[in-house]
Coordinates of C-alpha atoms in Angstrom, one line a residue:
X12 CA -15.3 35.5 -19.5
X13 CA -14.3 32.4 -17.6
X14 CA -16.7 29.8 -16.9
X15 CA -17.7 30.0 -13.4
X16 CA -18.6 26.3 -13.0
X17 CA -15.2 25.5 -14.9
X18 CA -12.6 22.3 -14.6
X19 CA -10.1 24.4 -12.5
X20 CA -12.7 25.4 -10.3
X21 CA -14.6 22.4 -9.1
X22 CA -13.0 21.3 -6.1
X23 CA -14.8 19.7 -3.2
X24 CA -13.7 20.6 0.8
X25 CA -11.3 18.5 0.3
X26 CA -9.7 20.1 -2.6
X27 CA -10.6 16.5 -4.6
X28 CA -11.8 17.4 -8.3
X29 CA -14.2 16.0 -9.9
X30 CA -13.2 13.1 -12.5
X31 CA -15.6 10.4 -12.3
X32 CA -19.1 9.8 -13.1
X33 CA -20.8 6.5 -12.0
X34 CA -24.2 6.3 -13.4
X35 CA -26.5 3.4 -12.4
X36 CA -29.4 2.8 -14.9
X37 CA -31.2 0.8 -13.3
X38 CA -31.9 -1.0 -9.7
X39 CA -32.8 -4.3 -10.6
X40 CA -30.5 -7.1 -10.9
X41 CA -31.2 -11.1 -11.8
X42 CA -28.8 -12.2 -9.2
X43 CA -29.8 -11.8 -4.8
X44 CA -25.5 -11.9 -3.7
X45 CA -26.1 -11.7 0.2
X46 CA -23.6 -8.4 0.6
X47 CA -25.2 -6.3 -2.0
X48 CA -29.2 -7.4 -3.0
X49 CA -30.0 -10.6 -0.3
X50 CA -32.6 -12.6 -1.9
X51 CA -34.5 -11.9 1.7
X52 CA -34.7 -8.8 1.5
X53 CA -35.2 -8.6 -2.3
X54 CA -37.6 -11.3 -3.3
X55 CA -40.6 -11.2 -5.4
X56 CA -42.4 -8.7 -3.7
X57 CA -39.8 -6.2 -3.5
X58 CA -41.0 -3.3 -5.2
X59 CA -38.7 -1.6 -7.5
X60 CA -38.8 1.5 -9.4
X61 CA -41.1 2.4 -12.0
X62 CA -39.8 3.0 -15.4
X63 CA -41.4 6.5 -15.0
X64 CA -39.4 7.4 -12.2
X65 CA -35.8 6.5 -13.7
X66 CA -33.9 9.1 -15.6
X67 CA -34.6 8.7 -19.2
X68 CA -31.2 8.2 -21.9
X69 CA -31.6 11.6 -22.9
X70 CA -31.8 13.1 -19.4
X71 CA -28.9 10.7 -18.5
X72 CA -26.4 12.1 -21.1
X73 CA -27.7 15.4 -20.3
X74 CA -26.2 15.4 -16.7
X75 CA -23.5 13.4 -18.2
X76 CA -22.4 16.2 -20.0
X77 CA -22.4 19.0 -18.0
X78 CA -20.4 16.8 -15.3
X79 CA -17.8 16.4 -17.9
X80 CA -17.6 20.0 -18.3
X81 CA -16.7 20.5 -15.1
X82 CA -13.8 18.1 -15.5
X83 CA -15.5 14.3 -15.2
X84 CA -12.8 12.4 -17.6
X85 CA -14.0 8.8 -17.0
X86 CA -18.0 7.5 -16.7
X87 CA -18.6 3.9 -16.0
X88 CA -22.4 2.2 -16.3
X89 CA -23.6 0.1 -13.4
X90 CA -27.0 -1.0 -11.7
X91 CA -28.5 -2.9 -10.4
X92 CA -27.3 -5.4 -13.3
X93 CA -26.9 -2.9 -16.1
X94 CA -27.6 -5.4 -19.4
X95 CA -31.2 -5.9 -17.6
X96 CA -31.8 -2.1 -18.7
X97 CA -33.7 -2.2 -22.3
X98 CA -31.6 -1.1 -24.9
X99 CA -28.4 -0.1 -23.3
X100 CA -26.5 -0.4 -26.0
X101 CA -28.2 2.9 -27.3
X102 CA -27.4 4.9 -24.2
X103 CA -23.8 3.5 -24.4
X104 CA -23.6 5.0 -28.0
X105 CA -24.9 8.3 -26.9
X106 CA -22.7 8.3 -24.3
X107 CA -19.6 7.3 -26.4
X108 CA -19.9 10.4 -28.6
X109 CA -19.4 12.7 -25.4
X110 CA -15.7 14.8 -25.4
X111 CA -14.0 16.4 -22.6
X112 CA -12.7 19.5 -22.0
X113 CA -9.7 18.9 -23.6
X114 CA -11.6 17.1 -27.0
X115 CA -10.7 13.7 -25.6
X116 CA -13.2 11.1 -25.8
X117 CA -14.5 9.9 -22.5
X118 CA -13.4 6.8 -21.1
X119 CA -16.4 4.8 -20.9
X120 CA -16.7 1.6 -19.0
X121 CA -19.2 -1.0 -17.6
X122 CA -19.5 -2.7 -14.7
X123 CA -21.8 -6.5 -14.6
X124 CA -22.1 -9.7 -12.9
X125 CA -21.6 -11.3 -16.7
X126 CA -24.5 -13.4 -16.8
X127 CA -25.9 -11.6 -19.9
X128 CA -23.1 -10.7 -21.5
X129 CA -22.7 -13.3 -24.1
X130 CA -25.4 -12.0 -25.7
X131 CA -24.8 -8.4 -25.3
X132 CA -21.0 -7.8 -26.0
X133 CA -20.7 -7.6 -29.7
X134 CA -23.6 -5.0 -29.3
X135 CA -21.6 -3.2 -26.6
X136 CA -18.8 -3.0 -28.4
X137 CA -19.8 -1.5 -31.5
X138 CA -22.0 1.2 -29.9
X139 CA -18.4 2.3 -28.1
X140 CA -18.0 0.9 -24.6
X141 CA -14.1 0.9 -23.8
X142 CA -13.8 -1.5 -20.8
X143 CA -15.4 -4.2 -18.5
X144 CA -15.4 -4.9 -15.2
X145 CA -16.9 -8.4 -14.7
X146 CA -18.1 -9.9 -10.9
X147 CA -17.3 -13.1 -10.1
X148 CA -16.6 -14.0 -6.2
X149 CA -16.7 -18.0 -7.0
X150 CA -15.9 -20.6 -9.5
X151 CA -17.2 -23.5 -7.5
X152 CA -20.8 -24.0 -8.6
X153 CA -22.1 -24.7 -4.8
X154 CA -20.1 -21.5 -3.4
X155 CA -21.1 -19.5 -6.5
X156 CA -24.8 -20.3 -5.8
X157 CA -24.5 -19.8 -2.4
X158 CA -23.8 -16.4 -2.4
X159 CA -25.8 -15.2 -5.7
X160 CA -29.3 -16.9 -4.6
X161 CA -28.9 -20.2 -6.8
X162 CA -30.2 -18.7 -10.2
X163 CA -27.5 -19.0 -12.4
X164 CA -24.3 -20.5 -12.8
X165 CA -20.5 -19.3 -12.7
X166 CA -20.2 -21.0 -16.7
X167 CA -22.5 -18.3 -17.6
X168 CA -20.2 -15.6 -16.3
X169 CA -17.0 -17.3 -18.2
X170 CA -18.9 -17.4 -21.2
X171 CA -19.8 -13.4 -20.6
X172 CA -16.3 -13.0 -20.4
X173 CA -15.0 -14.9 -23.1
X174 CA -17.3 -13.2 -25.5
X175 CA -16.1 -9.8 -24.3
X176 CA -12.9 -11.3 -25.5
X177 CA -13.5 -12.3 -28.7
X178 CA -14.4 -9.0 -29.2
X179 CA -11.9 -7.0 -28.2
X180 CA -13.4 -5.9 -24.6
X181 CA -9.9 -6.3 -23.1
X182 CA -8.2 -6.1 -21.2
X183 CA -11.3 -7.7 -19.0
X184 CA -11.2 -7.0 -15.3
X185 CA -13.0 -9.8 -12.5
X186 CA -14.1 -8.3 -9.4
X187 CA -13.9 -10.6 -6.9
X188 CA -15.6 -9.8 -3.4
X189 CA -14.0 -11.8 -0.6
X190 CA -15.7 -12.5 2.7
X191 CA -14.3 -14.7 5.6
X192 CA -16.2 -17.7 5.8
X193 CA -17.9 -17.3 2.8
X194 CA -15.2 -17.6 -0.3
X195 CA -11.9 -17.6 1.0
X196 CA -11.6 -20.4 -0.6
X197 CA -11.9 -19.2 -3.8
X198 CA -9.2 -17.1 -3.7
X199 CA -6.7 -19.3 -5.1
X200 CA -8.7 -20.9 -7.7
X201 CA -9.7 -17.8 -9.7
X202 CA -6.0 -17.1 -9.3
X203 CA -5.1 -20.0 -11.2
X204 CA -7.8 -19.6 -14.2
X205 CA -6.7 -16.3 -14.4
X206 CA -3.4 -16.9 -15.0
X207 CA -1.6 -16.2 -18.5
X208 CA -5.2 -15.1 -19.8
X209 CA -4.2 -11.4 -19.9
X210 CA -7.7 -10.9 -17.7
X211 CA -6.8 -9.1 -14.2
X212 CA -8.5 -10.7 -11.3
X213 CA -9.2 -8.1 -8.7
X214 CA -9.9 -9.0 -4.9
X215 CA -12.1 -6.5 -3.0
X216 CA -12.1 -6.1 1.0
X217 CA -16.0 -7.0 1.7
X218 CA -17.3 -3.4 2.8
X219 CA -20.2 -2.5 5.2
X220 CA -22.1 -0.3 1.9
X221 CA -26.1 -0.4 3.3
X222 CA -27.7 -1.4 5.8
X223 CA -29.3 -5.0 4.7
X224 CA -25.9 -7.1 4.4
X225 CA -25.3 -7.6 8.2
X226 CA -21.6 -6.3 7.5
X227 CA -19.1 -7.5 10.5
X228 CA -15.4 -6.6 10.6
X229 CA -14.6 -9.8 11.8
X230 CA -15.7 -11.2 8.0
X231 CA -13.2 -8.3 6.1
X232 CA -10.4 -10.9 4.9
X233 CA -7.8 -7.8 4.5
X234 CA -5.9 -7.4 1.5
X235 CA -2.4 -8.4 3.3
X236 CA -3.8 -11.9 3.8
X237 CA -4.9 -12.4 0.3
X238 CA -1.6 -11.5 -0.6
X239 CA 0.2 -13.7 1.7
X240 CA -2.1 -16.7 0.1
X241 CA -1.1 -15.9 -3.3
X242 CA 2.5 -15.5 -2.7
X243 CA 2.9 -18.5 -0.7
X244 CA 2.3 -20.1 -4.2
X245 CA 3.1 -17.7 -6.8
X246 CA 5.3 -14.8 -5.7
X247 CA 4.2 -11.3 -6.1
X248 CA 6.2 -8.4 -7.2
X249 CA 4.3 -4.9 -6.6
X250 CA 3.9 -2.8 -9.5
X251 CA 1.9 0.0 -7.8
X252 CA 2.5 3.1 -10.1
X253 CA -0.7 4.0 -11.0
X254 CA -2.3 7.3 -9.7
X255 CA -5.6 7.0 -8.1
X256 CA -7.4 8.8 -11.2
X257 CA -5.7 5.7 -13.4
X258 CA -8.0 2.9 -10.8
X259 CA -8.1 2.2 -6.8
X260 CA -6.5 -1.1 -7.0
X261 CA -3.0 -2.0 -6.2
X262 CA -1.2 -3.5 -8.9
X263 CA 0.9 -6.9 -8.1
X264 CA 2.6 -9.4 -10.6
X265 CA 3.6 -12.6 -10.9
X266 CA 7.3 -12.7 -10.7
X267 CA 7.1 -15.7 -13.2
X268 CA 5.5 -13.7 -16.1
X269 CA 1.9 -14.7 -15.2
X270 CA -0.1 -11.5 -15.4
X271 CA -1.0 -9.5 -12.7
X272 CA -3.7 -9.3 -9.5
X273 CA -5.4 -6.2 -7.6
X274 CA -6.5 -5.5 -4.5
X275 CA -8.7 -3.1 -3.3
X276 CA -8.3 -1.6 0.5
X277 CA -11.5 -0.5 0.9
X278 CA -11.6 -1.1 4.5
X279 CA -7.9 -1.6 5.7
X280 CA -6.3 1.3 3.8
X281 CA -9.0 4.0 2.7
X282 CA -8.5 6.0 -0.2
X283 CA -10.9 8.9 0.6
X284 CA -8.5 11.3 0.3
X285 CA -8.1 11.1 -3.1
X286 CA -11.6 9.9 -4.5
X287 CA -13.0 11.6 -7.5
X288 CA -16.0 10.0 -8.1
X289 CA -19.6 11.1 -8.1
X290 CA -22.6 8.6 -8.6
X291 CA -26.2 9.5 -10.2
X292 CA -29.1 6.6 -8.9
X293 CA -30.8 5.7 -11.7
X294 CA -34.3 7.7 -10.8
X295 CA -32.0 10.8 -10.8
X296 CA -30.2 11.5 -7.6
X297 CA -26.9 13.0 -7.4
X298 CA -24.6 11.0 -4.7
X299 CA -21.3 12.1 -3.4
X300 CA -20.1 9.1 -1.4
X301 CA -21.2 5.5 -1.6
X302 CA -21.6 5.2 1.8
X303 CA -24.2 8.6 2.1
X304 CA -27.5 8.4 3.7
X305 CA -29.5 11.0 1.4
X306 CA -28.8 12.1 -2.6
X307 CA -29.6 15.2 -4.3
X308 CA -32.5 15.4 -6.4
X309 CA -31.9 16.2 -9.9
X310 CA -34.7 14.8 -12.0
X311 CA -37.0 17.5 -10.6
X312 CA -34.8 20.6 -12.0
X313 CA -34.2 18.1 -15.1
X314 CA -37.9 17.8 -16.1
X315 CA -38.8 21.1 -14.1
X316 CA -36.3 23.3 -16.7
X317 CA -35.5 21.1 -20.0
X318 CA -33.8 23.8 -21.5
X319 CA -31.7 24.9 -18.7
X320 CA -28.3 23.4 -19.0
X321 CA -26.4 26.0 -16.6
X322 CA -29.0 25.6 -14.0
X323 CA -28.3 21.9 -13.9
X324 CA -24.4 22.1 -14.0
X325 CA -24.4 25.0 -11.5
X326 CA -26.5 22.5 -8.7
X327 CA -24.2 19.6 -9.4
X328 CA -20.7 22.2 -9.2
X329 CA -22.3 23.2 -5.7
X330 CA -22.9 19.8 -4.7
X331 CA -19.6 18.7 -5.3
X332 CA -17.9 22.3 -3.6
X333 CA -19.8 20.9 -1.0
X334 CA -18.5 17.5 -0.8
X335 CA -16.6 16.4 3.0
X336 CA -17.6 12.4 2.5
X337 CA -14.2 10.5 4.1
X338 CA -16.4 7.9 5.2
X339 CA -13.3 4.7 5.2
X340 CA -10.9 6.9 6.5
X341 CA -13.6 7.4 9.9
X342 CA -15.5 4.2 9.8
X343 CA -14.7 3.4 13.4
X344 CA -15.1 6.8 14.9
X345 CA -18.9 6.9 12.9
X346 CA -22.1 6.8 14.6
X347 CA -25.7 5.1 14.3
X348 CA -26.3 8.7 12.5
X349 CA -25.0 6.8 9.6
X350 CA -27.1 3.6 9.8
X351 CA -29.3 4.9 7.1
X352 CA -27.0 5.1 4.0
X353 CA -28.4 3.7 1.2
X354 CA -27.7 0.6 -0.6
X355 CA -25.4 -0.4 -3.0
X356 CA -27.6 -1.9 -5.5
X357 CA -28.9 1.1 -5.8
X358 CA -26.5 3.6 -6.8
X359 CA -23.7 1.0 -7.9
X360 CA -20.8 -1.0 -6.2

């Protein structure tokens, strides 16, 4: 009999399928950058979750695996700051042992601000992870400070990412978030390191996720202008082939042979329509947009039925049939009825 909760059937409203899993494993992060955690609004009082209340390894790779049964091909790790979770390494092996449908391995993949890294990626690399995605919005040591709270510095993030290198984390990706007024300036300068390294710098539209980074359109540098800025001095050649379940960025060269860039049109040109991600929080809720106000709770069915792997899959297969989220495609046509979503350090960037 066919599967009911099968990878043919799981379509949302939209008619998206399911394909990617973003699991944040934790919500604490050692850096306060003032469009995703401001130091403010997270300082030492800030009460974060217990470590009773977040979704053990086991239960993780449990809903891990029934969303790749109904088709998830690609999970990446996030937070919070993901190396802050104790012994990640071990969940990253459990997850790295997890086949699809089609007895492929899952793609598995990290995303991290880098300051730990050095440490960790050896570790990271044996127990299976595939790919990193590293953030770095500034390579000047006052700018960098400036907009991660002061606490560490940009070195520390090159030294992450060289020692994903020497290990063969490659090819490493740097997301860069740009906001007007804030880093424009960096633009060109992490072009430049980049350059001829093989590692793909990746510039991000600043995005209005939450409600606690005072989000303004007037500070979204669009992608055409970083563009512009980059060609003026290194001219760009697109090479936009990928399809959106191969990444969200769009691919441009150096016409000299330099490597390539990325952009990502979060705000000026929404993908929506094809977005195939879901997100689990790290205390267990199921998320179907990273702009949504409210998550479905699955730690309660979880620890409620241990045993009951088709319960579980069938409430995530009906949450994502049920799935409408287009939020970039309406942004300007939304209401204060969103003003609640929830924030991006918690459920991942």
């Amino acid at each position: 009999m066919r599967d009911l909760y099968s990878i043919t059937s799981c379509l949302d409203n939209l008619q998206r399928p399911l394909r990617d899993l973003r699991i944040s494993v934790t919500d604490r992060c050692n850096l306060r950058c003032a469009y995703c955690m401001p130091g403010e609004l997270f300082g030492r009082d800030f009460v974060f979750l217990r470590h009773a209340e977040l979704l053990s390894f086991e239960e993780i790779v449990r809903v891990a695996r029934q969303c790749i049964a109904l088709g998830v091909r690609k999970i990446r790790l996030s937070g919070g700051e993901p190396l802050l979770r104790h012994g990640v390494e071990r969940l990253v092996e459990m997850l790295a042992g997890l086949h699809g449908n089609d007895g492929k391995s899952i793609e598995l993949a990290m995303t991290s601000n880098g300051t730990l890294l050095a440490k960790k990626a050896s570790a990271l690399k044996d127990a299976g992870l595939m790919r990193l995605n590293i953030s770095l919005d500034a390579l000047d040591e006052n700018t960098f400070r400036c907009i991660t709270g002061g606490s560490v510095s940009p070195e520390a993030v090159l030294e992450g990412i060289a020692a994903a290198e020497s290990v063969g984390l490659t090819p490493v990706k740097v997301n860069a978030v740009v906001r007007r007024g804030v880093n424009e300036s960096e633009i060109m300068p992490l072009v430049r390191r980049f350059r001829h390294t093989g590692i793909i710098v990746r510039f991000i539209e600043y995005m209005d996720v939450g409600k606690s980074n005072g989000w303004r359109l007037d500070d979204v540098i669009n992608a055409g202008e970083i563009l512009a800025l980059i060609d003026r001095e290194y001219p760009l050649i697109s090479i936009d082939t990928l399809t959106h379940e191969e990444g969200v960025a769009k691919r441009w060269a150096f016409q000299d042979g330099g490597g390539e860039i990325g952009v990502i049109t979060s705000v000026t040109q929404a993908f929506c329509h094809t977005c195939s991600r879901l997100r689990l929080s790290t205390d267990g809720k199921l998320y179907t947009c990273l702009f949504a106000a409210d998550g479905i709770d699955l730690r309660t069915l979880i620890r409620a039925q241990p045993g009951d792997d088709a319960a579980l899959r069938q409430r995530i297969a009906a949450t994502w049939r049920g799935r409408a989220d287009r939020y970039s495609q309406i942004r300007h046509e939304v209401t204060e009825a969103l003003s609640g979503r929830i924030e991006m350090s918690y459920i991942g960037g």
